Short mmCIF file of C-alpha atoms in Angstrom, two decimals:
data_model
loop_
_atom_site.label_atom_id
_atom_site.label_comp_id
_atom_site.label_asym_id
_atom_site.label_seq_id
_atom_site.Cartn_x
_atom_site.Cartn_y
_atom_site.Cartn_z
CA MET W 1 77.97 132.84 138.51
CA SER W 2 79.86 133.26 141.78
CA VAL W 3 82.14 130.35 141.00
CA PHE W 4 82.80 131.69 137.49
CA ALA W 5 83.42 135.19 138.86
CA SER W 6 85.96 133.79 141.30
CA LEU W 7 87.72 131.90 138.44
CA VAL W 8 88.07 135.14 136.43
CA GLU W 9 89.32 136.98 139.52
CA HIS W 10 91.95 134.27 140.26
CA LEU W 11 93.13 134.32 136.67
CA ALA W 12 93.38 138.11 136.82
CA ASP W 13 95.42 137.89 140.01
CA LEU W 14 97.80 135.34 138.39
CA LEU W 15 98.22 137.62 135.34
CA HIS W 16 98.50 140.91 137.21
CA PRO W 17 102.30 140.96 137.42
CA LEU W 18 102.43 140.72 133.61
CA PHE W 19 99.43 142.85 132.53
CA GLY W 20 98.77 145.23 135.46
CA ALA W 21 95.47 147.06 135.27
CA THR W 22 94.48 145.06 132.16
CA ALA W 23 94.89 141.69 133.92
CA ALA W 24 91.09 140.96 133.88
CA ALA W 25 90.94 141.51 130.16
CA ALA W 26 93.92 139.18 129.73
CA ALA W 27 92.14 136.65 131.93
CA ILE W 28 89.18 136.65 129.59
CA VAL W 29 91.49 136.01 126.61
CA VAL W 30 93.19 133.07 128.52
CA PHE W 31 89.76 131.71 129.60
CA THR W 32 88.62 131.84 125.97
CA ALA W 33 91.82 130.02 124.80
CA LEU W 34 91.16 127.34 127.45
CA VAL W 35 87.69 126.84 126.18
CA ARG W 36 88.84 126.61 122.56
CA LEU W 37 91.49 124.06 123.60
CA LEU W 38 88.86 121.89 125.23
CA VAL W 39 86.71 122.18 122.09
CA HIS W 40 89.56 121.55 119.72
CA PRO W 41 89.07 117.76 119.50
CA LEU W 42 85.52 118.48 118.35
CA SER W 43 86.90 120.93 115.75
CA ARG W 44 89.27 118.29 114.42
CA ALA W 45 86.48 115.78 114.22
CA ALA W 46 84.31 118.36 112.36
CA ALA W 47 87.14 118.95 109.91
CA ARG W 48 87.47 115.15 109.28
CA GLY W 49 83.69 115.03 108.91
CA GLN W 50 83.63 117.84 106.32
CA LYS W 51 86.38 116.18 104.32
CA ALA W 52 84.56 112.82 104.51
CA ARG W 53 81.23 114.43 103.47
CA THR W 54 83.02 116.14 100.51
CA ALA W 55 84.56 112.84 99.46
CA LEU W 56 81.10 111.22 99.51
CA GLN W 57 79.59 113.68 97.08
CA PRO W 58 80.39 111.69 93.85
CA ARG W 59 78.82 108.51 95.40
CA ILE W 60 75.77 110.46 96.50
CA ALA W 61 75.45 111.91 92.99
CA GLU W 62 75.57 108.36 91.60
CA LEU W 63 72.85 107.26 94.11
CA ARG W 64 70.66 110.18 92.91
CA ARG W 65 71.01 109.03 89.34
CA LYS W 66 70.31 105.46 90.26
CA HIS W 67 67.21 106.21 92.44
CA ALA W 68 65.97 109.36 90.74
CA LYS W 69 62.40 108.00 90.55
CA ASN W 70 62.27 106.61 94.10
CA PRO W 71 62.90 109.36 96.72
CA GLU W 72 62.41 107.03 99.66
CA ARG W 73 64.85 104.51 98.46
CA LEU W 74 67.33 107.32 97.70
CA GLN W 75 66.97 108.60 101.25
CA ARG W 76 67.58 105.14 102.75
CA ALA W 77 70.58 104.61 100.46
CA VAL W 78 72.16 107.93 101.42
CA LEU W 79 71.58 107.29 105.10
CA ASP W 80 73.11 103.83 104.79
CA LEU W 81 76.15 105.36 102.99
CA HIS W 82 76.67 107.87 105.83
CA ALA W 83 76.33 105.13 108.39
CA GLU W 84 78.71 102.80 106.49
CA GLU W 85 81.32 105.53 106.27
CA LYS W 86 80.60 106.71 109.85
CA VAL W 87 80.01 110.27 108.75
CA SER W 88 77.62 112.46 110.72
CA PRO W 89 76.00 115.40 108.88
CA LEU W 90 75.76 117.32 112.23
CA SER W 91 79.37 116.97 113.45
CA GLY W 92 80.26 120.51 112.19
CA LEU W 93 77.80 122.08 114.56
CA LEU W 94 79.19 120.66 117.84
CA PRO W 95 82.22 123.07 118.25
CA SER W 96 80.02 126.12 117.95
CA LEU W 97 77.23 124.75 120.23
CA CYS W 98 79.76 123.90 122.98
CA GLN W 99 81.04 127.48 123.10
CA ILE W 100 77.54 129.09 123.60
CA PRO W 101 77.41 128.57 127.41
CA ALA W 102 80.86 130.11 127.93
CA PHE W 103 79.87 133.23 125.86
CA PHE W 104 76.57 133.74 127.74
CA LEU W 105 78.35 133.26 131.15
CA LEU W 106 80.72 136.11 130.27
CA TYR W 107 77.82 138.21 128.97
CA HIS W 108 75.75 137.83 132.10
CA LEU W 109 78.79 138.12 134.42
CA PHE W 110 79.63 141.56 133.04
CA SER W 111 75.99 142.61 132.64
CA SER W 112 75.06 142.01 136.31
CA SER W 113 75.52 144.74 138.91
CA SER W 114 75.65 142.16 141.73
CA ILE W 115 76.71 138.54 142.06
CA GLY W 116 75.67 136.40 145.01
CA GLY W 117 74.09 139.40 146.72
CA GLU W 118 77.29 141.41 146.58
CA ASP W 119 78.47 144.16 144.21
CA ASN W 120 80.12 142.88 141.09
CA ALA W 121 83.73 143.83 141.51
CA LEU W 122 84.53 142.69 138.01
CA LEU W 123 82.74 145.69 136.56
CA GLY W 124 85.53 147.90 137.84
CA HIS W 125 88.18 146.23 135.65
CA ARG W 126 89.21 147.85 132.36
CA LEU W 127 91.00 147.23 129.11
CA PHE W 128 93.07 150.41 129.13
CA ALA W 129 90.47 153.16 129.34
CA ALA W 130 87.41 151.05 128.50
CA PRO W 131 85.52 149.32 131.38
CA LEU W 132 84.84 145.68 130.71
CA GLY W 133 81.20 145.97 131.70
CA GLU W 134 80.38 148.83 129.28
CA ARG W 135 79.52 148.84 125.60
CA TRP W 136 80.63 150.86 122.57
CA THR W 137 77.63 153.18 123.03
CA ASP W 138 78.97 154.04 126.55
CA ALA W 139 82.39 154.89 125.04
CA LEU W 140 80.73 157.09 122.38
CA SER W 141 78.70 159.01 124.97
CA GLY W 142 81.70 159.26 127.30
CA GLY W 143 84.35 160.68 124.97
CA GLY W 144 83.28 160.12 121.43
CA VAL W 145 84.81 157.92 118.73
CA PHE W 146 88.36 159.23 119.36
CA GLY W 147 88.07 159.47 123.14
CA ALA W 148 90.22 157.21 125.33
CA ALA W 149 87.64 154.38 125.48
CA GLY W 150 86.65 154.97 121.83
CA LEU W 151 90.16 154.41 120.68
CA VAL W 152 90.16 151.02 122.40
CA TYR W 153 87.11 149.94 120.42
CA LEU W 154 88.63 151.28 117.20
CA ALA W 155 91.61 149.04 117.79
CA LEU W 156 89.34 146.02 118.43
CA PHE W 157 87.24 146.79 115.33
CA ALA W 158 90.49 146.90 113.33
CA VAL W 159 91.40 143.38 114.64
CA VAL W 160 87.90 142.05 113.83
CA ALA W 161 87.96 143.58 110.36
CA ALA W 162 91.42 141.94 109.64
CA VAL W 163 90.16 138.54 110.78
CA ALA W 164 86.91 138.94 108.84
CA THR W 165 88.86 139.86 105.67
CA PHE W 166 91.10 136.76 106.18
CA ASN W 167 87.95 134.62 106.52
CA PHE W 168 86.35 136.31 103.51
CA VAL W 169 89.35 135.59 101.24
CA ARG W 170 89.54 131.93 102.44
CA ALA W 171 85.71 131.47 101.95
CA ARG W 172 85.93 132.72 98.36
CA ARG W 173 88.86 130.40 97.58
CA VAL W 174 87.23 127.39 99.25
CA PRO W 175 83.55 127.33 98.19
CA LEU W 176 80.89 125.06 99.69
CA PRO W 177 80.56 121.57 98.21
CA ALA W 178 78.37 121.48 95.17
CA ALA W 179 75.74 119.29 96.82
CA VAL W 180 75.08 119.93 100.57
CA THR W 181 72.52 117.63 102.10
CA VAL W 182 70.03 117.87 104.99
CA THR W 183 69.95 114.95 107.51
CA GLY W 184 71.67 112.78 104.97
CA ALA W 185 68.56 112.61 102.80
CA GLY W 186 70.42 113.71 99.63
CA GLN W 187 68.07 116.66 99.17
CA GLU W 188 69.55 120.01 98.35
CA VAL W 189 68.79 122.83 100.77
CA PRO W 190 66.32 125.31 99.35
CA GLY W 191 68.09 128.59 98.67
CA LEU W 192 71.50 127.02 99.10
CA GLY W 193 72.89 129.10 96.25
CA ALA W 194 72.02 132.35 98.00
CA VAL W 195 73.42 131.10 101.31
CA ALA W 196 76.65 130.06 99.65
CA LYS W 197 77.06 133.52 98.16
CA ALA W 198 76.39 135.19 101.49
CA MET W 199 78.68 132.98 103.57
CA PRO W 200 81.95 134.87 102.87
CA PHE W 201 80.36 138.04 104.24
CA LEU W 202 79.16 136.48 107.56
CA SER W 203 82.41 137.09 109.31
CA PHE W 204 81.87 140.84 109.11
CA PHE W 205 78.75 140.55 111.39
CA THR W 206 81.23 139.99 114.26
CA LEU W 207 81.70 143.79 114.09
CA VAL W 208 78.05 144.21 115.11
CA THR W 209 78.44 141.75 117.94
CA VAL W 210 81.48 143.52 119.31
CA ALA W 211 79.62 146.87 119.07
CA VAL W 212 76.58 145.81 121.08
CA VAL W 213 77.79 143.36 123.83
CA PRO W 214 79.71 144.30 126.96
CA LEU W 215 83.47 144.63 126.31
CA ALA W 216 84.22 141.45 128.24
CA ALA W 217 81.96 139.42 125.95
CA ALA W 218 83.38 141.24 122.93
CA LEU W 219 86.87 140.12 123.96
CA TYR W 220 85.60 136.50 124.09
CA VAL W 221 84.11 136.86 120.60
CA ILE W 222 87.26 138.44 119.18
CA THR W 223 89.56 135.81 120.70
CA SER W 224 87.33 132.90 119.68
CA THR W 225 86.86 134.28 116.10
CA THR W 226 90.61 134.74 115.65
CA TRP W 227 91.27 131.24 117.03
CA SER W 228 88.61 129.81 114.62
CA ALA W 229 90.22 131.54 111.64
CA LEU W 230 93.64 130.17 112.40
CA GLU W 231 92.29 126.71 113.34
CA ARG W 232 90.29 126.44 110.14
CA ALA W 233 93.25 127.52 108.04
CA ALA W 234 95.28 124.73 109.63
CA LEU W 235 92.60 122.00 109.63
CA TYR W 236 91.02 122.59 106.23
CA ARG W 237 94.33 122.90 104.20
#
């Protein structure tokens, strides 16, 4: 935690000539962008894997017809097909999993009153009138929805809503493949239809996350979500 706090402080010092009092907030955005750059090769691999899995669906459907009365043989055939084409059904999870440690580091960093036995100096940094270590409820109790800190959150909610709407429109235009499998077994996920219908709405849950976590973690979520929206638009054309 001490090393990570020092990294954020150094980034803030470097950005201070450009961003002044909001340099720490800018440092979080830059840190998030660096994390996403490191994860980008995995995102590209996940996109290739998704396209490859989609391309395999007709062949999997043919295997289902061929081995309809022998589930075990069907499972082996589907696994062999994935292995032959070098397609992993889990590749799409890696980019998200790799970002979890960075998010929780920021969350704990701006939720802790002390680091290494000393007062957490990062809690004194702000994004305009909103302290990076406080939450939306603190802004509401301090000045209300239209107070100085409340207006910062309203602006952030507007950004999140715009990104969520963009994701919603794209998700409706690009539905899930007709046959999604589990562990390559060729078995449809129970309740998949309901999940597919709910998927376009999931982006709006980011609004809840931004409202309940410290502002620093919220900035990470907003930056990462915006990056993901643009990245997916480019990779899944």
